Amino acid sequence: AQKITQTQPGMFVQEKEAVTLDCTYDTSDPSYGLFWYKQPSSGEMIFLIYQGSYDQQNATEGRYSLNFQKARKSANLVISASQLGDSAMYFCAMREGRAQGGSEKLVFGKGTKLTVNP
Amino acid sequence: DTGVSQDPRHKITKRGQNVTFRCDPISEHNRLYWYRQTLGQGPEFLTYFQNEAQLEKSRLLSDRFSAERPKGSFSTLEIQRTEQGDSAMYLCASSLGVANEQFFGPGTRLTVL
């Protein structure tokens, strides 16, 4: 079973509007972390935002916020005031519990391609 | 620039040849990861080093693949007898033990003809 599901292969948004990219996850570990990365056409993965499973408040980083709904196991990314430079692939990822000696590898979803229209 | 660097950025090779990629992590980052990304997919974990010790390998890492991190600094990923299915972007990431974020390099795009 997929651990990270991104159901939107592609999304379109008008410049200056807000957009929500969906992410659901599956884990039985009570301690986990959720990440969003941006991947422009150049290929580099750019870290955007992190949410820990025990964090009480939704994470925010500038124009990015994470809508964390633990009971629903969802961690949607909200981008406010979209810019043309936001056009890219966006990946949701999960790191499961920091068990001693664990690799803390990231498990990624398939991504959502965001296109910002002028 | 003190980010993660990878070399080469692009590699085209013929089936059956061996290739080697290099990753230089951010200085003092003790954890180093290799991921592979095929078209239309998210990155998939290949292997992980803590300092010079290779502590975890994915089932994706067949015996044609070998990775090293000899002095706990840079790492190399070698693919022997390449196959067309090895064509992918190979991404390296590093992190400091207690940090949440993994910093990714620009990747090496491999094309096997």
PDB file of C-alpha atoms in Angstrom:
ATOM      1  CA  ALA A   1       0.000   0.000   0.000  1.00  0.00           C
ATOM      2  CA  GLN A   2       1.193   3.481  -0.817  1.00  0.00           C
ATOM      3  CA  LYS A   3       2.357   5.427   2.177  1.00  0.00           C
ATOM      4  CA  ILE A   4       1.997   8.825   0.538  1.00  0.00           C
ATOM      5  CA  THR A   5      -0.829   9.596  -1.863  1.00  0.00           C
ATOM      6  CA  GLN A   6      -1.029  12.695  -3.992  1.00  0.00           C
ATOM      7  CA  THR A   7      -4.245  12.458  -5.989  1.00  0.00           C
ATOM      8  CA  GLN A   8      -3.761  15.532  -8.178  1.00  0.00           C
ATOM      9  CA  PRO A   9      -1.405  14.831 -11.094  1.00  0.00           C
ATOM     10  CA  GLY A  10      -1.751  18.444 -12.195  1.00  0.00           C
ATOM     11  CA  MET A  11      -3.135  21.694 -10.851  1.00  0.00           C
ATOM     12  CA  PHE A  12      -3.628  25.106 -12.425  1.00  0.00           C
ATOM     13  CA  VAL A  13      -3.881  28.415 -10.583  1.00  0.00           C
ATOM     14  CA  GLN A  14      -4.020  32.042 -11.585  1.00  0.00           C
ATOM     15  CA  GLU A  15      -1.185  34.269 -10.508  1.00  0.00           C
ATOM     16  CA  LYS A  16      -1.793  35.900  -7.106  1.00  0.00           C
ATOM     17  CA  GLU A  17      -4.424  33.339  -6.106  1.00  0.00           C
ATOM     18  CA  ALA A  18      -4.060  30.643  -3.458  1.00  0.00           C
ATOM     19  CA  VAL A  19      -3.847  26.935  -4.247  1.00  0.00           C
ATOM     20  CA  THR A  20      -4.047  23.767  -2.154  1.00  0.00           C
ATOM     21  CA  LEU A  21      -2.094  20.644  -3.038  1.00  0.00           C
ATOM     22  CA  ASP A  22      -3.424  17.474  -1.442  1.00  0.00           C
ATOM     23  CA  CYS A  23      -1.453  14.819   0.399  1.00  0.00           C
ATOM     24  CA  THR A  24      -2.647  11.866   2.458  1.00  0.00           C
ATOM     25  CA  TYR A  25      -0.373   9.468   4.282  1.00  0.00           C
ATOM     26  CA  ASP A  26      -0.512   6.089   5.908  1.00  0.00           C
ATOM     27  CA  THR A  27       1.478   5.076   8.946  1.00  0.00           C
ATOM     28  CA  SER A  28       0.959   3.264  12.217  1.00  0.00           C
ATOM     29  CA  ASP A  29       3.947   4.952  13.813  1.00  0.00           C
ATOM     30  CA  PRO A  30       2.907   7.637  16.318  1.00  0.00           C
ATOM     31  CA  SER A  31       6.052   9.635  15.591  1.00  0.00           C
ATOM     32  CA  TYR A  32       6.547  10.837  12.055  1.00  0.00           C
ATOM     33  CA  GLY A  33       7.372  13.903  10.034  1.00  0.00           C
ATOM     34  CA  LEU A  34       5.782  15.283   6.910  1.00  0.00           C
ATOM     35  CA  PHE A  35       7.608  17.327   4.304  1.00  0.00           C
ATOM     36  CA  TRP A  36       6.882  19.196   1.141  1.00  0.00           C
ATOM     37  CA  TYR A  37       9.513  19.657  -1.540  1.00  0.00           C
ATOM     38  CA  LYS A  38       9.419  21.671  -4.752  1.00  0.00           C
ATOM     39  CA  GLN A  39      11.167  20.367  -7.854  1.00  0.00           C
ATOM     40  CA  PRO A  40      11.570  22.855 -10.713  1.00  0.00           C
ATOM     41  CA  SER A  41      12.416  21.648 -14.204  1.00  0.00           C
ATOM     42  CA  SER A  42      16.105  21.900 -13.292  1.00  0.00           C
ATOM     43  CA  GLY A  43      15.620  18.815 -11.100  1.00  0.00           C
ATOM     44  CA  GLU A  44      16.805  19.960  -7.694  1.00  0.00           C
ATOM     45  CA  MET A  45      14.555  19.167  -4.734  1.00  0.00           C
ATOM     46  CA  ILE A  46      13.908  22.307  -2.682  1.00  0.00           C
ATOM     47  CA  PHE A  47      12.655  21.932   0.877  1.00  0.00           C
ATOM     48  CA  LEU A  48       9.546  24.004   1.581  1.00  0.00           C
ATOM     49  CA  ILE A  49       7.994  23.068   4.885  1.00  0.00           C
ATOM     50  CA  TYR A  50       7.976  20.479   7.680  1.00  0.00           C
ATOM     51  CA  GLN A  51       5.302  19.274  10.103  1.00  0.00           C
ATOM     52  CA  GLY A  52       6.000  16.946  13.002  1.00  0.00           C
ATOM     53  CA  SER A  53       3.308  14.534  14.121  1.00  0.00           C
ATOM     54  CA  TYR A  54       3.318  15.993  17.612  1.00  0.00           C
ATOM     55  CA  ASP A  55       3.292  19.619  16.542  1.00  0.00           C
ATOM     56  CA  GLN A  56       0.204  21.333  17.872  1.00  0.00           C
ATOM     57  CA  GLN A  57       0.092  24.086  15.303  1.00  0.00           C
ATOM     58  CA  ASN A  58       0.121  23.970  11.529  1.00  0.00           C
ATOM     59  CA  ALA A  59       3.516  24.813  10.074  1.00  0.00           C
ATOM     60  CA  THR A  60       3.984  28.009   8.099  1.00  0.00           C
ATOM     61  CA  GLU A  61       6.937  29.277   6.068  1.00  0.00           C
ATOM     62  CA  GLY A  62       6.312  32.531   4.272  1.00  0.00           C
ATOM     63  CA  ARG A  63       3.706  31.907   1.577  1.00  0.00           C
ATOM     64  CA  TYR A  64       3.594  28.203   2.388  1.00  0.00           C
ATOM     65  CA  SER A  65       1.425  26.671   5.059  1.00  0.00           C
ATOM     66  CA  LEU A  66       0.641  23.083   5.850  1.00  0.00           C
ATOM     67  CA  ASN A  67      -2.937  22.144   6.688  1.00  0.00           C
ATOM     68  CA  PHE A  68      -2.321  19.208   9.016  1.00  0.00           C
ATOM     69  CA  GLN A  69      -5.355  17.091   9.855  1.00  0.00           C
ATOM     70  CA  LYS A  70      -4.017  14.236  11.905  1.00  0.00           C
ATOM     71  CA  ALA A  71      -7.243  12.266  12.264  1.00  0.00           C
ATOM     72  CA  ARG A  72      -7.722  12.324   8.511  1.00  0.00           C
ATOM     73  CA  LYS A  73      -4.037  11.642   7.902  1.00  0.00           C
ATOM     74  CA  SER A  74      -3.779  14.548   5.540  1.00  0.00           C
ATOM     75  CA  ALA A  75      -1.078  17.174   5.143  1.00  0.00           C
ATOM     76  CA  ASN A  76      -2.129  19.543   2.414  1.00  0.00           C
ATOM     77  CA  LEU A  77       0.162  22.320   1.212  1.00  0.00           C
ATOM     78  CA  VAL A  78      -1.361  25.757   0.778  1.00  0.00           C
ATOM     79  CA  ILE A  79       0.479  28.287  -1.355  1.00  0.00           C
ATOM     80  CA  SER A  80      -0.839  31.805  -1.004  1.00  0.00           C
ATOM     81  CA  ALA A  81      -0.454  34.570  -3.581  1.00  0.00           C
ATOM     82  CA  SER A  82       0.883  32.263  -6.307  1.00  0.00           C
ATOM     83  CA  GLN A  83       3.748  33.499  -8.440  1.00  0.00           C
ATOM     84  CA  LEU A  84       4.860  32.410 -11.893  1.00  0.00           C
ATOM     85  CA  GLY A  85       8.002  30.986 -10.318  1.00  0.00           C
ATOM     86  CA  ASP A  86       5.887  28.573  -8.287  1.00  0.00           C
ATOM     87  CA  SER A  87       5.292  26.491 -11.406  1.00  0.00           C
ATOM     88  CA  ALA A  88       6.990  23.179 -10.629  1.00  0.00           C
ATOM     89  CA  MET A  89       6.448  19.637  -9.356  1.00  0.00           C
ATOM     90  CA  TYR A  90       5.540  19.430  -5.689  1.00  0.00           C
ATOM     91  CA  PHE A  91       6.230  16.321  -3.643  1.00  0.00           C
ATOM     92  CA  CYS A  92       4.862  15.329  -0.277  1.00  0.00           C
ATOM     93  CA  ALA A  93       7.098  13.046   1.776  1.00  0.00           C
ATOM     94  CA  MET A  94       7.022  11.271   5.110  1.00  0.00           C
ATOM     95  CA  ARG A  95       9.729  10.251   7.523  1.00  0.00           C
ATOM     96  CA  GLU A  96       8.652   7.618   9.998  1.00  0.00           C
ATOM     97  CA  GLY A  97       9.640   7.415  13.632  1.00  0.00           C
ATOM     98  CA  ARG A  98      13.116   8.222  14.708  1.00  0.00           C
ATOM     99  CA  ALA A  99      13.764   4.770  16.077  1.00  0.00           C
ATOM    100  CA  GLN A 100      17.289   4.486  17.341  1.00  0.00           C
ATOM    101  CA  GLY A 101      19.590   3.717  14.471  1.00  0.00           C
ATOM    102  CA  GLY A 102      16.917   4.272  11.872  1.00  0.00           C
ATOM    103  CA  SER A 103      17.844   5.819   8.553  1.00  0.00           C
ATOM    104  CA  GLU A 104      15.046   8.368   8.613  1.00  0.00           C
ATOM    105  CA  LYS A 105      14.693   7.951   4.896  1.00  0.00           C
ATOM    106  CA  LEU A 106      11.959   9.874   3.172  1.00  0.00           C
ATOM    107  CA  VAL A 107       9.089   8.189   1.377  1.00  0.00           C
ATOM    108  CA  PHE A 108       7.717  10.356  -1.408  1.00  0.00           C
ATOM    109  CA  GLY A 109       4.412  10.609  -3.211  1.00  0.00           C
ATOM    110  CA  LYS A 110       4.181  10.765  -6.991  1.00  0.00           C
ATOM    111  CA  GLY A 111       3.929  14.518  -7.018  1.00  0.00           C
ATOM    112  CA  THR A 112       1.630  17.212  -8.342  1.00  0.00           C
ATOM    113  CA  LYS A 113       2.562  19.429 -11.252  1.00  0.00           C
ATOM    114  CA  LEU A 114       1.532  23.001 -10.510  1.00  0.00           C
ATOM    115  CA  THR A 115       1.148  25.501 -13.311  1.00  0.00           C
ATOM    116  CA  VAL A 116       0.688  29.167 -12.450  1.00  0.00           C
ATOM    117  CA  ASN A 117      -0.996  31.125 -15.221  1.00  0.00           C
ATOM    118  CA  PRO A 118      -0.400  34.862 -15.723  1.00  0.00           C
TER     119      PRO A 118
ATOM    120  CA  ASP B   1      28.243  27.566  -2.562  1.00  0.00           C
ATOM    121  CA  THR B   2      28.028  25.248   0.401  1.00  0.00           C
ATOM    122  CA  GLY B   3      25.127  23.106  -0.788  1.00  0.00           C
ATOM    123  CA  VAL B   4      25.150  19.459  -1.847  1.00  0.00           C
ATOM    124  CA  SER B   5      26.949  18.971  -5.127  1.00  0.00           C
ATOM    125  CA  GLN B   6      26.824  16.057  -7.546  1.00  0.00           C
ATOM    126  CA  ASP B   7      29.006  15.143 -10.465  1.00  0.00           C
ATOM    127  CA  PRO B   8      28.410  14.629 -13.296  1.00  0.00           C
ATOM    128  CA  ARG B   9      25.099  16.344 -13.884  1.00  0.00           C
ATOM    129  CA  HIS B  10      24.392  14.242 -16.946  1.00  0.00           C
ATOM    130  CA  LYS B  11      25.727  10.887 -18.065  1.00  0.00           C
ATOM    131  CA  ILE B  12      24.941   9.013 -21.255  1.00  0.00           C
ATOM    132  CA  THR B  13      26.277   5.498 -21.490  1.00  0.00           C
ATOM    133  CA  LYS B  14      25.797   2.349 -23.471  1.00  0.00           C
ATOM    134  CA  ARG B  15      24.172  -0.710 -21.989  1.00  0.00           C
ATOM    135  CA  GLY B  16      26.693  -2.900 -20.246  1.00  0.00           C
ATOM    136  CA  GLN B  17      29.075  -0.111 -19.299  1.00  0.00           C
ATOM    137  CA  ASN B  18      29.937   0.848 -15.737  1.00  0.00           C
ATOM    138  CA  VAL B  19      29.242   4.322 -14.396  1.00  0.00           C
ATOM    139  CA  THR B  20      30.191   6.113 -11.205  1.00  0.00           C
ATOM    140  CA  PHE B  21      28.567   9.161  -9.666  1.00  0.00           C
ATOM    141  CA  ARG B  22      29.926  11.393  -6.931  1.00  0.00           C
ATOM    142  CA  CYS B  23      28.127  13.305  -4.207  1.00  0.00           C
ATOM    143  CA  ASP B  24      29.669  15.934  -1.937  1.00  0.00           C
ATOM    144  CA  PRO B  25      27.365  16.621   1.010  1.00  0.00           C
ATOM    145  CA  ILE B  26      27.176  19.779   3.018  1.00  0.00           C
ATOM    146  CA  SER B  27      30.223  20.017   5.190  1.00  0.00           C
ATOM    147  CA  GLU B  28      29.766  18.374   8.605  1.00  0.00           C
ATOM    148  CA  HIS B  29      26.557  16.610   7.616  1.00  0.00           C
ATOM    149  CA  ASN B  30      26.971  13.108   8.962  1.00  0.00           C
ATOM    150  CA  ARG B  31      24.044  11.542   7.124  1.00  0.00           C
ATOM    151  CA  LEU B  32      24.031  10.942   3.384  1.00  0.00           C
ATOM    152  CA  TYR B  33      21.263   9.430   1.286  1.00  0.00           C
ATOM    153  CA  TRP B  34      20.972   8.252  -2.300  1.00  0.00           C
ATOM    154  CA  TYR B  35      17.599   8.275  -4.043  1.00  0.00           C
ATOM    155  CA  ARG B  36      16.544   7.358  -7.561  1.00  0.00           C
ATOM    156  CA  GLN B  37      13.804   9.158  -9.443  1.00  0.00           C
ATOM    157  CA  THR B  38      12.258   7.824 -12.642  1.00  0.00           C
ATOM    158  CA  LEU B  39      10.009   9.811 -14.931  1.00  0.00           C
ATOM    159  CA  GLY B  40       6.675  10.659 -13.403  1.00  0.00           C
ATOM    160  CA  GLN B  41       7.574   9.311  -9.976  1.00  0.00           C
ATOM    161  CA  GLY B  42       8.792  10.683  -6.707  1.00  0.00           C
ATOM    162  CA  PRO B  43      12.290   9.858  -5.496  1.00  0.00           C
ATOM    163  CA  GLU B  44      12.796   6.368  -4.095  1.00  0.00           C
ATOM    164  CA  PHE B  45      15.298   5.579  -1.372  1.00  0.00           C
ATOM    165  CA  LEU B  46      18.355   3.556  -2.360  1.00  0.00           C
ATOM    166  CA  THR B  47      20.814   3.674   0.509  1.00  0.00           C
ATOM    167  CA  TYR B  48      21.949   5.609   3.569  1.00  0.00           C
ATOM    168  CA  PHE B  49      25.244   6.354   5.271  1.00  0.00           C
ATOM    169  CA  GLN B  50      25.905   7.637   8.719  1.00  0.00           C
ATOM    170  CA  ASN B  51      29.453   8.895   8.578  1.00  0.00           C
ATOM    171  CA  GLU B  52      31.332   6.177   6.670  1.00  0.00           C
ATOM    172  CA  ALA B  53      29.004   3.328   7.611  1.00  0.00           C
ATOM    173  CA  GLN B  54      26.398   2.157   5.123  1.00  0.00           C
ATOM    174  CA  LEU B  55      23.523   1.363   7.433  1.00  0.00           C
ATOM    175  CA  GLU B  56      20.596   0.658   5.155  1.00  0.00           C
ATOM    176  CA  LYS B  57      20.063  -0.485   1.603  1.00  0.00           C
ATOM    177  CA  SER B  58      16.816  -0.690  -0.311  1.00  0.00           C
ATOM    178  CA  ARG B  59      15.717  -3.794  -2.169  1.00  0.00           C
ATOM    179  CA  LEU B  60      15.979  -1.554  -5.239  1.00  0.00           C
ATOM    180  CA  LEU B  61      19.740  -1.656  -4.846  1.00  0.00           C
ATOM    181  CA  SER B  62      20.632  -4.755  -6.829  1.00  0.00           C
ATOM    182  CA  ASP B  63      24.065  -6.337  -6.632  1.00  0.00           C
ATOM    183  CA  ARG B  64      25.081  -4.269  -9.671  1.00  0.00           C
ATOM    184  CA  PHE B  65      24.922  -1.187  -7.478  1.00  0.00           C
ATOM    185  CA  SER B  66      27.520  -0.301  -4.897  1.00  0.00           C
ATOM    186  CA  ALA B  67      27.926   2.813  -2.808  1.00  0.00           C
ATOM    187  CA  GLU B  68      30.765   4.011  -0.646  1.00  0.00           C
ATOM    188  CA  ARG B  69      31.546   6.876   1.656  1.00  0.00           C
ATOM    189  CA  PRO B  70      35.168   6.150   2.469  1.00  0.00           C
ATOM    190  CA  LYS B  71      36.015   8.939   4.886  1.00  0.00           C
ATOM    191  CA  GLY B  72      32.574  10.006   5.916  1.00  0.00           C
ATOM    192  CA  SER B  73      32.660  12.931   3.510  1.00  0.00           C
ATOM    193  CA  PHE B  74      31.913  12.464  -0.202  1.00  0.00           C
ATOM    194  CA  SER B  75      30.128   9.389  -1.502  1.00  0.00           C
ATOM    195  CA  THR B  76      30.211   7.459  -4.761  1.00  0.00           C
ATOM    196  CA  LEU B  77      27.511   5.356  -6.357  1.00  0.00           C
ATOM    197  CA  GLU B  78      28.650   2.854  -8.960  1.00  0.00           C
ATOM    198  CA  ILE B  79      26.425   0.939 -11.322  1.00  0.00           C
ATOM    199  CA  GLN B  80      28.011  -2.001 -13.067  1.00  0.00           C
ATOM    200  CA  ARG B  81      26.763  -3.502 -16.346  1.00  0.00           C
ATOM    201  CA  THR B  82      24.170  -0.781 -16.796  1.00  0.00           C
ATOM    202  CA  GLU B  83      20.748  -1.655 -18.157  1.00  0.00           C
ATOM    203  CA  GLN B  84      18.193   0.553 -19.854  1.00  0.00           C
ATOM    204  CA  GLY B  85      16.040   0.318 -16.741  1.00  0.00           C
ATOM    205  CA  ASP B  86      18.765   2.128 -14.819  1.00  0.00           C
ATOM    206  CA  SER B  87      17.972   5.324 -16.714  1.00  0.00           C
ATOM    207  CA  ALA B  88      16.843   7.772 -14.053  1.00  0.00           C
ATOM    208  CA  MET B  89      17.792  10.812 -12.021  1.00  0.00           C
ATOM    209  CA  TYR B  90      20.066   9.877  -9.127  1.00  0.00           C
ATOM    210  CA  LEU B  91      19.682  12.269  -6.223  1.00  0.00           C
ATOM    211  CA  CYS B  92      21.925  12.666  -3.221  1.00  0.00           C
ATOM    212  CA  ALA B  93      20.827  14.293   0.028  1.00  0.00           C
ATOM    213  CA  SER B  94      22.530  15.047   3.297  1.00  0.00           C
ATOM    214  CA  SER B  95      21.424  15.992   6.765  1.00  0.00           C
ATOM    215  CA  LEU B  96      22.802  16.660  10.196  1.00  0.00           C
ATOM    216  CA  GLY B  97      21.796  14.070  12.751  1.00  0.00           C
ATOM    217  CA  VAL B  98      19.060  15.903  14.575  1.00  0.00           C
ATOM    218  CA  ALA B  99      17.893  18.117  11.727  1.00  0.00           C
ATOM    219  CA  ASN B 100      14.546  17.551  10.109  1.00  0.00           C
ATOM    220  CA  GLU B 101      15.470  18.643   6.645  1.00  0.00           C
ATOM    221  CA  GLN B 102      17.362  16.657   4.060  1.00  0.00           C
ATOM    222  CA  PHE B 103      19.192  18.912   1.637  1.00  0.00           C
ATOM    223  CA  PHE B 104      19.237  17.613  -1.901  1.00  0.00           C
ATOM    224  CA  GLY B 105      21.815  18.033  -4.612  1.00  0.00           C
ATOM    225  CA  PRO B 106      20.977  18.842  -8.249  1.00  0.00           C
ATOM    226  CA  GLY B 107      21.047  15.188  -9.245  1.00  0.00           C
ATOM    227  CA  THR B 108      22.797  13.156 -11.927  1.00  0.00           C
ATOM    228  CA  ARG B 109      20.641  12.264 -14.884  1.00  0.00           C
ATOM    229  CA  LEU B 110      21.652   8.889 -16.323  1.00  0.00           C
ATOM    230  CA  THR B 111      20.615   7.753 -19.768  1.00  0.00           C
ATOM    231  CA  VAL B 112      21.442   4.198 -20.790  1.00  0.00           C
ATOM    232  CA  LEU B 113      21.232   3.601 -24.523  1.00  0.00           C
TER     233      LEU B 113
END
